[in-house]
PDB file of C-alpha atoms and ligand atoms in Angstrom:
ATOM      1  CA  UNK A   1       3.020   9.998  29.856  1.00 74.00           C
ATOM      2  CA  UNK A   2       3.265   6.509  28.291  1.00 78.00           C
ATOM      3  CA  UNK A   3       0.123   5.379  30.145  1.00 82.00           C
ATOM      4  CA  UNK A   4      -1.760   8.445  28.922  1.00 90.00           C
ATOM      5  CA  UNK A   5      -0.680   7.782  25.334  1.00 91.00           C
ATOM      6  CA  UNK A   6      -1.760   4.138  25.580  1.00 93.00           C
ATOM      7  CA  UNK A   7      -5.203   5.140  26.776  1.00 96.00           C
ATOM      8  CA  UNK A   8      -5.475   7.729  23.974  1.00 97.00           C
ATOM      9  CA  UNK A   9      -4.651   4.998  21.433  1.00 98.00           C
ATOM     10  CA  UNK A  10      -7.259   2.702  22.980  1.00 98.00           C
ATOM     11  CA  UNK A  11      -9.881   5.473  22.928  1.00 98.00           C
ATOM     12  CA  UNK A  12      -9.018   6.167  19.277  1.00 98.00           C
ATOM     13  CA  UNK A  13      -9.490   2.500  18.360  1.00 98.00           C
ATOM     14  CA  UNK A  14     -12.812   2.333  20.190  1.00 98.00           C
ATOM     15  CA  UNK A  15     -14.086   5.282  18.159  1.00 98.00           C
ATOM     16  CA  UNK A  16     -12.647   3.835  14.932  1.00 98.00           C
ATOM     17  CA  UNK A  17     -14.333   0.465  15.504  1.00 98.00           C
ATOM     18  CA  UNK A  18     -17.737   2.191  15.408  1.00 98.00           C
ATOM     19  CA  UNK A  19     -17.078   4.061  12.143  1.00 98.00           C
ATOM     20  CA  UNK A  20     -19.687   3.490   9.419  1.00 98.00           C
ATOM     21  CA  UNK A  21     -18.972   6.547   7.272  1.00 98.00           C
ATOM     22  CA  UNK A  22     -18.650   4.743   3.923  1.00 98.00           C
ATOM     23  CA  UNK A  23     -21.920   3.252   2.651  1.00 98.00           C
ATOM     24  CA  UNK A  24     -20.237   0.830   0.214  1.00 97.00           C
ATOM     25  CA  UNK A  25     -17.698  -0.542   2.658  1.00 98.00           C
ATOM     26  CA  UNK A  26     -18.389  -3.827   4.411  1.00 97.00           C
ATOM     27  CA  UNK A  27     -17.985  -3.794   8.204  1.00 97.00           C
ATOM     28  CA  UNK A  28     -16.453  -4.731  10.595  1.00 98.00           C
ATOM     29  CA  UNK A  29     -13.660  -2.219  10.865  1.00 98.00           C
ATOM     30  CA  UNK A  30     -10.410  -4.189  11.003  1.00 98.00           C
ATOM     31  CA  UNK A  31      -8.000  -2.929  13.629  1.00 98.00           C
ATOM     32  CA  UNK A  32      -4.565  -4.100  14.758  1.00 97.00           C
ATOM     33  CA  UNK A  33      -3.388  -4.099  18.352  1.00 97.00           C
ATOM     34  CA  UNK A  34      -3.361  -0.820  20.288  1.00 97.00           C
ATOM     35  CA  UNK A  35       0.416  -0.567  20.282  1.00 97.00           C
ATOM     36  CA  UNK A  36       2.320   2.542  21.228  1.00 97.00           C
ATOM     37  CA  UNK A  37       4.899   2.002  18.490  1.00 98.00           C
ATOM     38  CA  UNK A  38       7.384   4.168  16.632  1.00 98.00           C
ATOM     39  CA  UNK A  39       6.754   1.969  13.579  1.00 98.00           C
ATOM     40  CA  UNK A  40       3.543   2.336  11.604  1.00 98.00           C
ATOM     41  CA  UNK A  41       2.645  -0.174   8.908  1.00 98.00           C
ATOM     42  CA  UNK A  42       0.029   0.981   6.390  1.00 98.00           C
ATOM     43  CA  UNK A  43      -1.701  -1.600   4.215  1.00 98.00           C
ATOM     44  CA  UNK A  44      -4.338  -1.069   1.525  1.00 97.00           C
ATOM     45  CA  UNK A  45      -7.617  -2.445   2.930  1.00 97.00           C
ATOM     46  CA  UNK A  46      -8.677  -5.739   4.485  1.00 97.00           C
ATOM     47  CA  UNK A  47      -9.813  -8.666   2.351  1.00 95.00           C
ATOM     48  CA  UNK A  48     -12.944 -10.753   2.864  1.00 94.00           C
ATOM     49  CA  UNK A  49     -11.375 -13.130   5.413  1.00 94.00           C
ATOM     50  CA  UNK A  50     -10.065 -10.521   7.820  1.00 95.00           C
ATOM     51  CA  UNK A  51     -13.571  -9.725   9.116  1.00 93.00           C
ATOM     52  CA  UNK A  52     -14.010 -13.247  10.537  1.00 95.00           C
ATOM     53  CA  UNK A  53     -10.445 -13.444  11.762  1.00 96.00           C
ATOM     54  CA  UNK A  54     -10.564  -9.969  13.300  1.00 95.00           C
ATOM     55  CA  UNK A  55      -7.077  -8.730  12.497  1.00 97.00           C
ATOM     56  CA  UNK A  56      -5.254  -7.131   9.550  1.00 98.00           C
ATOM     57  CA  UNK A  57      -3.181  -9.277   7.174  1.00 97.00           C
ATOM     58  CA  UNK A  58      -4.765 -12.419   8.615  1.00 97.00           C
ATOM     59  CA  UNK A  59      -4.968 -14.425   5.397  1.00 95.00           C
ATOM     60  CA  UNK A  60      -2.716 -15.336   2.428  1.00 94.00           C
ATOM     61  CA  UNK A  61      -1.137 -11.908   1.838  1.00 95.00           C
ATOM     62  CA  UNK A  62      -0.351 -11.788   5.562  1.00 97.00           C
ATOM     63  CA  UNK A  63       1.386 -15.158   5.408  1.00 97.00           C
ATOM     64  CA  UNK A  64       3.752 -13.791   2.766  1.00 97.00           C
ATOM     65  CA  UNK A  65       4.230 -10.485   4.579  1.00 98.00           C
ATOM     66  CA  UNK A  66       5.122 -12.172   7.860  1.00 98.00           C
ATOM     67  CA  UNK A  67       7.467 -14.535   6.049  1.00 98.00           C
ATOM     68  CA  UNK A  68       9.341 -11.455   4.827  1.00 98.00           C
ATOM     69  CA  UNK A  69       9.552 -10.058   8.359  1.00 98.00           C
ATOM     70  CA  UNK A  70      10.556 -13.420   9.782  1.00 98.00           C
ATOM     71  CA  UNK A  71      13.464 -13.473   7.299  1.00 98.00           C
ATOM     72  CA  UNK A  72      14.804 -10.348   9.038  1.00 98.00           C
ATOM     73  CA  UNK A  73      14.341 -11.656  12.549  1.00 97.00           C
ATOM     74  CA  UNK A  74      10.821 -10.633  13.636  1.00 98.00           C
ATOM     75  CA  UNK A  75       8.072 -13.225  13.858  1.00 98.00           C
ATOM     76  CA  UNK A  76       4.365 -12.524  13.364  1.00 98.00           C
ATOM     77  CA  UNK A  77       3.448 -12.454  17.039  1.00 98.00           C
ATOM     78  CA  UNK A  78       6.257 -10.046  17.905  1.00 98.00           C
ATOM     79  CA  UNK A  79       5.353  -7.839  14.967  1.00 98.00           C
ATOM     80  CA  UNK A  80       1.654  -7.666  15.882  1.00 98.00           C
ATOM     81  CA  UNK A  81       2.494  -6.936  19.522  1.00 98.00           C
ATOM     82  CA  UNK A  82       5.008  -4.185  18.783  1.00 98.00           C
ATOM     83  CA  UNK A  83       4.132  -2.535  15.482  1.00 98.00           C
ATOM     84  CA  UNK A  84       1.009  -0.455  14.902  1.00 98.00           C
ATOM     85  CA  UNK A  85      -0.874  -1.887  11.914  1.00 98.00           C
ATOM     86  CA  UNK A  86      -3.008   0.542   9.992  1.00 98.00           C
ATOM     87  CA  UNK A  87      -4.448   0.739   6.447  1.00 98.00           C
ATOM     88  CA  UNK A  88      -5.575   3.269   3.866  1.00 98.00           C
ATOM     89  CA  UNK A  89      -9.122   1.950   4.396  1.00 98.00           C
ATOM     90  CA  UNK A  90     -10.133  -0.178   7.375  1.00 98.00           C
ATOM     91  CA  UNK A  91     -13.165  -1.987   5.996  1.00 98.00           C
ATOM     92  CA  UNK A  92     -13.480  -4.600   3.272  1.00 98.00           C
ATOM     93  CA  UNK A  93     -14.333  -2.762   0.029  1.00 98.00           C
ATOM     94  CA  UNK A  94     -16.214  -5.745  -1.448  1.00 97.00           C
ATOM     95  CA  UNK A  95     -15.433  -7.734  -4.563  1.00 94.00           C
ATOM     96  CA  UNK A  96     -14.658  -6.253  -7.944  1.00 92.00           C
ATOM     97  CA  UNK A  97     -17.045  -7.853 -10.453  1.00 90.00           C
ATOM     98  CA  UNK A  98     -14.068  -8.236 -12.786  1.00 87.00           C
ATOM     99  CA  UNK A  99     -12.094 -10.204 -10.198  1.00 84.00           C
ATOM    100  CA  UNK A 100     -10.198  -9.562  -6.982  1.00 87.00           C
ATOM    101  CA  UNK A 101     -11.191  -7.030  -4.344  1.00 91.00           C
ATOM    102  CA  UNK A 102     -12.571  -3.599  -5.219  1.00 96.00           C
ATOM    103  CA  UNK A 103      -9.993  -0.838  -4.858  1.00 95.00           C
ATOM    104  CA  UNK A 104     -11.299   1.868  -2.484  1.00 97.00           C
ATOM    105  CA  UNK A 105     -12.335   5.024  -4.332  1.00 98.00           C
ATOM    106  CA  UNK A 106     -10.940   8.517  -3.761  1.00 98.00           C
ATOM    107  CA  UNK A 107     -13.803   9.579  -1.495  1.00 98.00           C
ATOM    108  CA  UNK A 108     -13.425   6.512   0.726  1.00 98.00           C
ATOM    109  CA  UNK A 109      -9.662   7.029   0.933  1.00 98.00           C
ATOM    110  CA  UNK A 110     -10.143  10.655   1.943  1.00 98.00           C
ATOM    111  CA  UNK A 111     -12.850   9.765   4.459  1.00 98.00           C
ATOM    112  CA  UNK A 112     -10.730   7.071   6.078  1.00 98.00           C
ATOM    113  CA  UNK A 113      -7.574   9.212   6.128  1.00 98.00           C
ATOM    114  CA  UNK A 114      -8.849  10.940   9.286  1.00 98.00           C
ATOM    115  CA  UNK A 115      -8.073   7.746  11.207  1.00 98.00           C
ATOM    116  CA  UNK A 116      -4.493   7.379   9.948  1.00 98.00           C
ATOM    117  CA  UNK A 117      -3.871  11.077  10.504  1.00 98.00           C
ATOM    118  CA  UNK A 118      -4.982  10.688  14.104  1.00 98.00           C
ATOM    119  CA  UNK A 119      -2.699   7.655  14.493  1.00 98.00           C
ATOM    120  CA  UNK A 120       0.268   9.605  13.111  1.00 98.00           C
ATOM    121  CA  UNK A 121      -0.518  12.420  15.542  1.00 98.00           C
ATOM    122  CA  UNK A 122      -0.734  10.003  18.479  1.00 98.00           C
ATOM    123  CA  UNK A 123       2.202   7.744  17.646  1.00 98.00           C
ATOM    124  CA  UNK A 124       4.580  10.288  16.077  1.00 98.00           C
ATOM    125  CA  UNK A 125       6.257   7.384  14.188  1.00 98.00           C
ATOM    126  CA  UNK A 126       9.902   7.383  13.140  1.00 98.00           C
ATOM    127  CA  UNK A 127       9.340   4.740  10.498  1.00 98.00           C
ATOM    128  CA  UNK A 128       6.352   4.240   8.191  1.00 98.00           C
ATOM    129  CA  UNK A 129       6.085   1.070   6.098  1.00 98.00           C
ATOM    130  CA  UNK A 130       3.499   1.583   3.357  1.00 98.00           C
ATOM    131  CA  UNK A 131       2.626  -1.757   1.776  1.00 98.00           C
ATOM    132  CA  UNK A 132       1.497  -1.765  -1.856  1.00 97.00           C
ATOM    133  CA  UNK A 133       1.070   0.978  -4.416  1.00 97.00           C
ATOM    134  CA  UNK A 134      -2.141   2.437  -3.007  1.00 97.00           C
ATOM    135  CA  UNK A 135      -0.594   2.932   0.438  1.00 98.00           C
ATOM    136  CA  UNK A 136       2.715   4.172  -0.981  1.00 98.00           C
ATOM    137  CA  UNK A 137       0.974   6.700  -3.229  1.00 98.00           C
ATOM    138  CA  UNK A 138      -0.602   8.409  -0.217  1.00 98.00           C
ATOM    139  CA  UNK A 139       2.887   9.583   0.810  1.00 98.00           C
ATOM    140  CA  UNK A 140       5.124   9.427  -2.274  1.00 97.00           C
ATOM    141  CA  UNK A 141       4.558  10.070  -5.951  1.00 96.00           C
ATOM    142  CA  UNK A 142       4.788   6.605  -7.480  1.00 95.00           C
ATOM    143  CA  UNK A 143       4.419   5.709 -11.105  1.00 95.00           C
ATOM    144  CA  UNK A 144       6.211   2.381 -10.996  1.00 96.00           C
ATOM    145  CA  UNK A 145       7.126   0.331  -7.931  1.00 97.00           C
ATOM    146  CA  UNK A 146      10.725   0.047  -9.180  1.00 97.00           C
ATOM    147  CA  UNK A 147      11.086   3.780  -8.526  1.00 96.00           C
ATOM    148  CA  UNK A 148      10.487   3.460  -4.779  1.00 98.00           C
ATOM    149  CA  UNK A 149      10.951  -0.119  -3.508  1.00 98.00           C
ATOM    150  CA  UNK A 150      14.429  -0.706  -2.094  1.00 98.00           C
ATOM    151  CA  UNK A 151      14.739   2.853  -0.787  1.00 98.00           C
ATOM    152  CA  UNK A 152      14.303   4.541   2.548  1.00 98.00           C
ATOM    153  CA  UNK A 153      13.018   8.058   1.999  1.00 98.00           C
ATOM    154  CA  UNK A 154      13.119  10.728   4.708  1.00 98.00           C
ATOM    155  CA  UNK A 155      10.056  12.928   4.467  1.00 97.00           C
ATOM    156  CA  UNK A 156       7.771  15.154   6.490  1.00 97.00           C
ATOM    157  CA  UNK A 157       4.425  13.465   7.000  1.00 98.00           C
ATOM    158  CA  UNK A 158       1.869  15.603   8.825  1.00 97.00           C
ATOM    159  CA  UNK A 159       4.761  17.795  10.022  1.00 95.00           C
ATOM    160  CA  UNK A 160       6.674  14.834  11.451  1.00 97.00           C
ATOM    161  CA  UNK A 161      10.040  13.702  10.040  1.00 98.00           C
ATOM    162  CA  UNK A 162       9.714  10.023   9.170  1.00 98.00           C
ATOM    163  CA  UNK A 163      11.548   7.403   7.164  1.00 98.00           C
ATOM    164  CA  UNK A 164       9.258   5.922   4.544  1.00 98.00           C
ATOM    165  CA  UNK A 165      10.268   2.398   3.630  1.00 98.00           C
ATOM    166  CA  UNK A 166       7.844   1.095   1.003  1.00 98.00           C
ATOM    167  CA  UNK A 167       7.184  -2.593   0.399  1.00 98.00           C
ATOM    168  CA  UNK A 168       5.320  -4.220  -2.491  1.00 98.00           C
ATOM    169  CA  UNK A 169       1.918  -5.751  -1.802  1.00 96.00           C
ATOM    170  CA  UNK A 170       2.383  -9.399  -0.749  1.00 96.00           C
ATOM    171  CA  UNK A 171      -0.858 -10.452  -2.443  1.00 87.00           C
ATOM    172  CA  UNK A 172      -0.839 -13.860  -4.135  1.00 79.00           C
ATOM    173  CA  UNK A 173      -2.309 -12.134  -7.196  1.00 80.00           C
ATOM    174  CA  UNK A 174       0.882 -10.111  -7.648  1.00 86.00           C
ATOM    175  CA  UNK A 175       3.981 -11.601  -9.233  1.00 91.00           C
ATOM    176  CA  UNK A 176       5.993  -8.376  -8.974  1.00 95.00           C
ATOM    177  CA  UNK A 177       7.904  -9.383  -5.852  1.00 94.00           C
ATOM    178  CA  UNK A 178       8.706 -12.848  -7.194  1.00 94.00           C
ATOM    179  CA  UNK A 179      10.356 -11.792 -10.442  1.00 96.00           C
ATOM    180  CA  UNK A 180      13.367  -9.674 -11.298  1.00 97.00           C
ATOM    181  CA  UNK A 181      13.819  -6.778 -10.602  1.00 97.00           C
ATOM    182  CA  UNK A 182      11.054  -6.910  -7.932  1.00 97.00           C
ATOM    183  CA  UNK A 183      12.661  -9.831  -6.131  1.00 97.00           C
ATOM    184  CA  UNK A 184      16.007  -8.035  -5.751  1.00 98.00           C
ATOM    185  CA  UNK A 185      14.364  -4.715  -4.835  1.00 98.00           C
ATOM    186  CA  UNK A 186      12.282  -6.434  -2.148  1.00 98.00           C
ATOM    187  CA  UNK A 187      15.466  -8.001  -0.714  1.00 98.00           C
ATOM    188  CA  UNK A 188      17.047  -4.526  -0.727  1.00 98.00           C
ATOM    189  CA  UNK A 189      14.010  -3.057   1.076  1.00 98.00           C
ATOM    190  CA  UNK A 190      14.104  -5.803   3.724  1.00 98.00           C
ATOM    191  CA  UNK A 191      17.838  -5.191   4.234  1.00 98.00           C
ATOM    192  CA  UNK A 192      17.146  -1.509   4.831  1.00 98.00           C
ATOM    193  CA  UNK A 193      14.341  -2.378   7.213  1.00 98.00           C
ATOM    194  CA  UNK A 194      16.567  -4.762   9.186  1.00 98.00           C
ATOM    195  CA  UNK A 195      19.137  -1.968   9.575  1.00 98.00           C
ATOM    196  CA  UNK A 196      16.662   0.699  10.702  1.00 98.00           C
ATOM    197  CA  UNK A 197      17.059   1.755  14.355  1.00 98.00           C
ATOM    198  CA  UNK A 198      13.325   1.374  15.059  1.00 98.00           C
ATOM    199  CA  UNK A 199      13.365  -2.175  13.707  1.00 98.00           C
ATOM    200  CA  UNK A 200      16.474  -3.016  15.721  1.00 97.00           C
ATOM    201  CA  UNK A 201      14.676  -1.698  18.827  1.00 96.00           C
ATOM    202  CA  UNK A 202      11.896  -4.297  18.587  1.00 97.00           C
ATOM    203  CA  UNK A 203      12.123  -6.689  21.540  1.00 91.00           C
ATOM    204  CA  UNK A 204      12.454 -10.326  20.468  1.00 85.00           C
TER     205      UNK A 204
HETATM  206  S1  SF4 B   1     -13.396   2.505   5.434  1.00 73.69           S
HETATM  207 FE1  SF4 B   1     -12.717   3.824   7.100  1.00 73.69          FE
HETATM  208  S2  SF4 B   1     -13.965   5.694   7.014  1.00 73.69           S
HETATM  209 FE2  SF4 B   1     -14.962   4.098   5.759  1.00 73.69          FE
HETATM  210  S3  SF4 B   1     -16.416   3.131   7.157  1.00 73.69           S
HETATM  211 FE3  SF4 B   1     -14.551   1.904   7.261  1.00 73.69          FE
HETATM  212  S4  SF4 B   1     -13.390   2.814   8.953  1.00 73.69           S
HETATM  213 FE4  SF4 B   1     -14.963   4.273   8.404  1.00 73.69          FE
END
């Protein structure tokens, strides 16, 4: 059963890697490891460095994100090997002429959602970690981050009962997680994550 699921995940990733459905997105498709995990991390979209480095959260935001996880006992290598890393959009959206990366538009988000939906169907996760407002807003109504960070919310996602444990985006451009109340709420979220059964089950 486990072997069959692994090969289904690999086949899914092979198909995903060839996706060119969005004309304004910049390939390659960035994909994490084909892990049969009960934890699914969902980021926003890759930045411009991830294409060369070939993995999600490979640059500065990733350094911060993995520092957070390291603080609760899981290093980057262990995380990448045991947690399925997904994103709202899997290709680099390009630069925003006004600065930073372009935020994927509604059509691109909808188009790319087929891939996450397939991953949820295959993995049947117990814990979903949406990172940043765009990812969080796909699963929870969110006006302000203070309303959701620091909470674990049980919800049905695609007919599966999951715990949603949102994190702020670790981007260097954001100061939210470095200042009060973001700093304290992030610490609260990481505490909850450290106590979650699925997190405790990671092999280190
Ligand atoms: S963003 Fe998603 S749907 Fe669009 S081309 Fe990339 S993988 Fe395909």
